[in-house]
Amino acid sequence: MTRRTEWPGSDAEPAPAPGAGPDYGTGSDGGFGEGVGRRARTRSRSSGSPSLSRAEKGEPRDPVEQARNICLRLLTGTPRTRKQLADALRKREVPDEAAEEVLSRFEDVGLIDDAAFADAWVESRHHGRGLARRALVRELRTKGVDSAVIDEAIGQLDSEQEEETARELVARKLRSTRGLDRDRRLRRLAGMLARKGYGEGMALRVVRQALEEEGEDTEGLEEPF
């Protein structure tokens, strides 16, 4: 018989709690039922059954249910990629077959969406942190996003928008470099852009223009730094 797995939103009746059995209770039998229940519990505790230990801890014995619960907890309030969830399941020693079943089902119902994750990541990290396309690609790769999906998400940014963000970053940092000599200002501002993934040519051009607007002599700054 094929085992039926319940997923989020199912209206199926909840399964009985692990280890649940008949309720003997007490009655006119002089406490016989109570004694049986007590002896059964004593034997269960003394047996040291691993399954009982897991049940007592609230951990499901079914690996599919375990994988489902882990993924739901990780996705609460924080989108994650399929690879991030797969790594978490592997770390918890969930069998590969159960992990694959749950991850595929979550993708089918839209709880895992790497394309949406990548789009949101690019929007947030570029506008929030000023990261350039190169840095965004590097971050998305570490999160296991497919290269084709990354390319599509990065396509949101064009070179003009990227350069405009670089200018804004330099303008915010420029005041803190006043009082330094020109070369130190150049290195500090260009280094800031490099750490955010901007190429050398763009960084030099943006910094040079910003310094010129402040009246700095930029002769010779065309050379790579």
mmCIF file of C-alpha atoms in Angstrom:
data_model
loop_
_atom_site.group_PDB
_atom_site.id
_atom_site.type_symbol
_atom_site.label_atom_id
_atom_site.label_comp_id
_atom_site.label_asym_id
_atom_site.label_seq_id
_atom_site.Cartn_x
_atom_site.Cartn_y
_atom_site.Cartn_z
ATOM 1 C CA MET A 1 0.000 0.000 0.000
ATOM 2 C CA THR A 2 1.371 3.408 -0.929
ATOM 3 C CA ARG A 3 1.979 5.586 2.083
ATOM 4 C CA ARG A 4 0.128 8.889 1.932
ATOM 5 C CA THR A 5 2.060 11.981 2.988
ATOM 6 C CA GLU A 6 0.113 15.019 4.201
ATOM 7 C CA TRP A 7 1.344 18.478 3.169
ATOM 8 C CA PRO A 8 0.624 22.041 4.284
ATOM 9 C CA GLY A 9 -3.045 22.881 3.901
ATOM 10 C CA SER A 10 -4.274 19.289 4.040
ATOM 11 C CA ASP A 11 -7.636 18.720 5.746
ATOM 12 C CA ALA A 12 -6.798 15.172 6.729
ATOM 13 C CA GLU A 13 -7.346 14.103 10.294
ATOM 14 C CA PRO A 14 -4.174 14.314 12.407
ATOM 15 C CA ALA A 15 -2.328 11.070 12.966
ATOM 16 C CA PRO A 16 -2.408 9.651 16.503
ATOM 17 C CA ALA A 17 0.494 10.659 18.707
ATOM 18 C CA PRO A 18 3.472 8.281 18.569
ATOM 19 C CA GLY A 19 3.110 5.504 21.081
ATOM 20 C CA ALA A 20 -0.595 6.198 21.694
ATOM 21 C CA GLY A 21 -2.678 3.166 22.627
ATOM 22 C CA PRO A 22 -6.010 2.239 24.176
ATOM 23 C CA ASP A 23 -7.066 4.246 27.201
ATOM 24 C CA TYR A 24 -7.571 1.650 29.905
ATOM 25 C CA GLY A 25 -8.497 4.179 32.570
ATOM 26 C CA THR A 26 -9.979 3.126 35.899
ATOM 27 C CA GLY A 27 -13.351 1.640 36.551
ATOM 28 C CA SER A 28 -15.205 -1.090 38.387
ATOM 29 C CA ASP A 29 -12.414 -3.575 37.802
ATOM 30 C CA GLY A 30 -10.700 -2.516 41.000
ATOM 31 C CA GLY A 31 -7.932 -0.605 39.232
ATOM 32 C CA PHE A 32 -6.876 -3.412 36.903
ATOM 33 C CA GLY A 33 -6.717 -1.168 33.871
ATOM 34 C CA GLU A 34 -4.664 1.435 35.715
ATOM 35 C CA GLY A 35 -2.194 -1.214 36.829
ATOM 36 C CA VAL A 36 -1.777 -2.527 33.304
ATOM 37 C CA GLY A 37 -1.128 0.966 31.983
ATOM 38 C CA ARG A 38 1.386 1.661 34.742
ATOM 39 C CA ARG A 39 3.300 -1.587 34.133
ATOM 40 C CA ALA A 40 3.333 -0.931 30.379
ATOM 41 C CA ARG A 41 4.771 2.517 30.921
ATOM 42 C CA THR A 42 7.400 1.114 33.284
ATOM 43 C CA ARG A 43 8.475 -1.483 30.730
ATOM 44 C CA SER A 44 8.661 1.180 27.987
ATOM 45 C CA ARG A 45 10.846 3.431 30.099
ATOM 46 C CA SER A 46 13.169 0.615 31.098
ATOM 47 C CA SER A 47 13.534 -0.674 27.540
ATOM 48 C CA GLY A 48 15.302 2.513 26.413
ATOM 49 C CA SER A 49 13.569 2.370 23.017
ATOM 50 C CA PRO A 50 15.071 4.958 20.634
ATOM 51 C CA SER A 51 11.690 5.523 18.965
ATOM 52 C CA LEU A 52 10.102 6.343 22.305
ATOM 53 C CA SER A 53 12.935 8.734 23.059
ATOM 54 C CA ARG A 54 12.320 10.555 19.779
ATOM 55 C CA ALA A 55 8.604 10.674 20.416
ATOM 56 C CA GLU A 56 9.189 12.093 23.882
ATOM 57 C CA LYS A 57 11.304 14.811 22.302
ATOM 58 C CA GLY A 58 8.545 15.599 19.832
ATOM 59 C CA GLU A 59 10.579 14.470 16.812
ATOM 60 C CA PRO A 60 8.635 12.569 14.126
ATOM 61 C CA ARG A 61 9.858 9.074 13.310
ATOM 62 C CA ASP A 62 8.772 9.405 9.685
ATOM 63 C CA PRO A 63 11.753 10.923 7.780
ATOM 64 C CA VAL A 64 9.424 12.675 5.313
ATOM 65 C CA GLU A 65 7.537 14.334 8.147
ATOM 66 C CA GLN A 66 10.832 15.220 9.806
ATOM 67 C CA ALA A 67 12.102 16.818 6.592
ATOM 68 C CA ARG A 68 8.826 18.698 6.163
ATOM 69 C CA ASN A 69 8.999 20.118 9.684
ATOM 70 C CA ILE A 70 12.636 21.193 9.297
ATOM 71 C CA CYS A 71 11.922 22.999 6.023
ATOM 72 C CA LEU A 72 8.850 24.757 7.388
ATOM 73 C CA ARG A 73 10.819 26.016 10.390
ATOM 74 C CA LEU A 74 13.652 27.296 8.197
ATOM 75 C CA LEU A 75 11.274 29.017 5.789
ATOM 76 C CA THR A 76 9.380 30.847 8.497
ATOM 77 C CA GLY A 77 9.969 34.522 7.769
ATOM 78 C CA THR A 78 13.120 33.851 5.701
ATOM 79 C CA PRO A 79 13.118 32.710 2.048
ATOM 80 C CA ARG A 80 15.772 30.115 1.298
ATOM 81 C CA THR A 81 17.068 28.365 -1.784
ATOM 82 C CA ARG A 82 16.602 24.674 -2.456
ATOM 83 C CA LYS A 83 20.303 24.065 -1.862
ATOM 84 C CA GLN A 84 20.221 25.797 1.522
ATOM 85 C CA LEU A 85 17.344 23.575 2.615
ATOM 86 C CA ALA A 86 18.959 20.455 1.160
ATOM 87 C CA ASP A 87 22.162 21.197 3.076
ATOM 88 C CA ALA A 88 20.168 21.626 6.288
ATOM 89 C CA LEU A 89 18.394 18.298 5.781
ATOM 90 C CA ARG A 90 21.675 16.536 5.051
ATOM 91 C CA LYS A 91 23.173 18.009 8.207
ATOM 92 C CA ARG A 92 20.234 16.587 10.167
ATOM 93 C CA GLU A 93 20.880 13.200 8.522
ATOM 94 C CA VAL A 94 17.522 13.062 6.763
ATOM 95 C CA PRO A 95 17.611 10.282 4.128
ATOM 96 C CA ASP A 96 18.152 11.563 0.594
ATOM 97 C CA GLU A 97 14.934 9.999 -0.712
ATOM 98 C CA ALA A 98 12.804 11.716 1.926
ATOM 99 C CA ALA A 99 14.619 15.028 1.428
ATOM 100 C CA GLU A 100 14.098 14.901 -2.338
ATOM 101 C CA GLU A 101 10.398 14.147 -1.923
ATOM 102 C CA VAL A 102 9.846 17.092 0.400
ATOM 103 C CA LEU A 103 11.983 19.585 -1.542
ATOM 104 C CA SER A 104 10.272 18.722 -4.837
ATOM 105 C CA ARG A 105 6.835 19.029 -3.262
ATOM 106 C CA PHE A 106 7.730 22.390 -1.721
ATOM 107 C CA GLU A 107 8.870 23.610 -5.142
ATOM 108 C CA ASP A 108 5.608 22.433 -6.696
ATOM 109 C CA VAL A 109 3.505 24.459 -4.246
ATOM 110 C CA GLY A 110 5.763 27.531 -4.421
ATOM 111 C CA LEU A 111 7.324 27.349 -0.967
ATOM 112 C CA ILE A 112 10.737 27.067 -2.657
ATOM 113 C CA ASP A 113 11.330 29.442 -5.574
ATOM 114 C CA ASP A 114 14.971 30.080 -6.438
ATOM 115 C CA ALA A 115 14.080 32.565 -9.200
ATOM 116 C CA ALA A 116 12.023 34.721 -6.833
ATOM 117 C CA PHE A 117 14.757 34.410 -4.212
ATOM 118 C CA ALA A 118 17.401 35.620 -6.685
ATOM 119 C CA ASP A 119 15.263 38.565 -7.845
ATOM 120 C CA ALA A 120 14.628 39.692 -4.283
ATOM 121 C CA TRP A 121 18.293 39.217 -3.358
ATOM 122 C CA VAL A 122 19.493 41.414 -6.228
ATOM 123 C CA GLU A 123 16.934 44.125 -5.433
ATOM 124 C CA SER A 124 17.747 44.147 -1.722
ATOM 125 C CA ARG A 125 21.530 43.865 -1.875
ATOM 126 C CA HIS A 126 22.017 46.360 -4.689
ATOM 127 C CA HIS A 127 19.750 49.091 -3.371
ATOM 128 C CA GLY A 128 20.403 48.349 0.294
ATOM 129 C CA ARG A 129 24.143 47.663 0.260
ATOM 130 C CA GLY A 130 25.172 49.041 -3.127
ATOM 131 C CA LEU A 131 26.631 45.735 -4.328
ATOM 132 C CA ALA A 132 27.611 45.504 -7.979
ATOM 133 C CA ARG A 133 26.649 42.678 -10.310
ATOM 134 C CA ARG A 134 29.902 40.800 -9.810
ATOM 135 C CA ALA A 135 29.433 40.651 -6.052
ATOM 136 C CA LEU A 136 25.780 39.646 -6.407
ATOM 137 C CA VAL A 137 26.681 36.785 -8.724
ATOM 138 C CA ARG A 138 29.252 35.547 -6.224
ATOM 139 C CA GLU A 139 26.753 35.619 -3.352
ATOM 140 C CA LEU A 140 23.996 33.843 -5.272
ATOM 141 C CA ARG A 141 26.395 31.111 -6.351
ATOM 142 C CA THR A 142 27.328 30.400 -2.745
ATOM 143 C CA LYS A 143 23.605 29.914 -2.045
ATOM 144 C CA GLY A 144 23.318 27.302 -4.768
ATOM 145 C CA VAL A 145 21.279 29.274 -7.291
ATOM 146 C CA ASP A 146 21.528 27.959 -10.845
ATOM 147 C CA SER A 147 23.664 30.012 -13.243
ATOM 148 C CA ALA A 148 20.781 30.617 -15.683
ATOM 149 C CA VAL A 149 18.593 31.873 -12.836
ATOM 150 C CA ILE A 150 21.405 34.159 -11.638
ATOM 151 C CA ASP A 151 21.868 35.616 -15.118
ATOM 152 C CA GLU A 152 18.173 36.429 -15.360
ATOM 153 C CA ALA A 153 18.111 38.073 -11.936
ATOM 154 C CA ILE A 154 21.276 40.074 -12.582
ATOM 155 C CA GLY A 155 19.698 41.287 -15.825
ATOM 156 C CA GLN A 156 17.623 43.639 -13.665
ATOM 157 C CA LEU A 157 20.744 45.818 -13.388
ATOM 158 C CA ASP A 158 22.306 47.545 -16.372
ATOM 159 C CA SER A 159 25.672 49.290 -16.502
ATOM 160 C CA GLU A 160 24.125 52.748 -16.204
ATOM 161 C CA GLN A 161 22.243 51.875 -13.040
ATOM 162 C CA GLU A 162 25.326 50.204 -11.604
ATOM 163 C CA GLU A 163 27.466 53.271 -12.271
ATOM 164 C CA GLU A 164 24.850 55.580 -10.752
ATOM 165 C CA THR A 165 24.901 53.486 -7.570
ATOM 166 C CA ALA A 166 28.700 53.704 -7.527
ATOM 167 C CA ARG A 167 28.482 57.503 -7.717
ATOM 168 C CA GLU A 168 26.064 57.566 -4.796
ATOM 169 C CA LEU A 169 28.392 55.406 -2.723
ATOM 170 C CA VAL A 170 31.361 57.666 -3.440
ATOM 171 C CA ALA A 171 29.355 60.813 -2.688
ATOM 172 C CA ARG A 172 28.409 59.442 0.742
ATOM 173 C CA LYS A 173 32.000 58.453 1.524
ATOM 174 C CA LEU A 174 33.704 61.511 0.070
ATOM 175 C CA ARG A 175 33.282 63.787 3.089
ATOM 176 C CA SER A 176 35.053 61.350 5.412
ATOM 177 C CA THR A 177 38.160 61.448 3.189
ATOM 178 C CA ARG A 178 38.597 65.212 3.226
ATOM 179 C CA GLY A 179 41.899 66.215 4.749
ATOM 180 C CA LEU A 180 43.728 63.243 3.237
ATOM 181 C CA ASP A 181 46.072 63.624 0.309
ATOM 182 C CA ARG A 182 44.718 62.889 -3.135
ATOM 183 C CA ASP A 183 46.293 59.462 -3.549
ATOM 184 C CA ARG A 184 45.033 58.232 -0.182
ATOM 185 C CA ARG A 185 41.549 59.481 -1.000
ATOM 186 C CA LEU A 186 41.723 57.681 -4.308
ATOM 187 C CA ARG A 187 42.808 54.394 -2.735
ATOM 188 C CA ARG A 188 40.201 54.571 0.018
ATOM 189 C CA LEU A 189 37.288 55.384 -2.275
ATOM 190 C CA ALA A 190 38.313 52.978 -5.022
ATOM 191 C CA GLY A 191 38.931 50.234 -2.472
ATOM 192 C CA MET A 192 35.428 50.692 -1.100
ATOM 193 C CA LEU A 193 33.966 50.218 -4.571
ATOM 194 C CA ALA A 194 36.182 47.209 -5.274
ATOM 195 C CA ARG A 195 34.957 45.460 -2.116
ATOM 196 C CA LYS A 196 31.407 45.894 -3.382
ATOM 197 C CA GLY A 197 32.231 44.267 -6.684
ATOM 198 C CA TYR A 198 32.806 47.247 -8.987
ATOM 199 C CA GLY A 199 35.371 46.893 -11.723
ATOM 200 C CA GLU A 200 38.634 48.825 -11.710
ATOM 201 C CA GLY A 201 37.787 50.948 -14.751
ATOM 202 C CA MET A 202 34.405 52.072 -13.445
ATOM 203 C CA ALA A 203 35.752 52.702 -9.952
ATOM 204 C CA LEU A 204 38.580 54.891 -11.247
ATOM 205 C CA ARG A 205 36.262 56.878 -13.495
ATOM 206 C CA VAL A 206 33.689 57.513 -10.760
ATOM 207 C CA VAL A 207 36.269 58.477 -8.122
ATOM 208 C CA ARG A 208 38.152 60.735 -10.528
ATOM 209 C CA GLN A 209 34.986 62.627 -11.427
ATOM 210 C CA ALA A 210 34.003 63.021 -7.779
ATOM 211 C CA LEU A 211 37.429 64.434 -6.890
ATOM 212 C CA GLU A 212 37.331 66.821 -9.844
ATOM 213 C CA GLU A 213 34.000 68.192 -8.630
ATOM 214 C CA GLU A 214 35.715 69.041 -5.346
ATOM 215 C CA GLY A 215 38.506 70.878 -7.150
ATOM 216 C CA GLU A 216 41.164 68.167 -6.851
ATOM 217 C CA ASP A 217 43.850 67.988 -9.526
ATOM 218 C CA THR A 218 43.215 64.575 -11.139
ATOM 219 C CA GLU A 219 46.073 64.642 -13.642
ATOM 220 C CA GLY A 220 47.632 61.202 -13.870
ATOM 221 C CA LEU A 221 44.678 59.411 -12.314
ATOM 222 C CA GLU A 222 43.814 57.808 -15.632
ATOM 223 C CA GLU A 223 46.374 55.112 -14.875
ATOM 224 C CA PRO A 224 45.132 51.941 -13.158
ATOM 225 C CA PHE A 225 45.476 52.063 -9.362
#
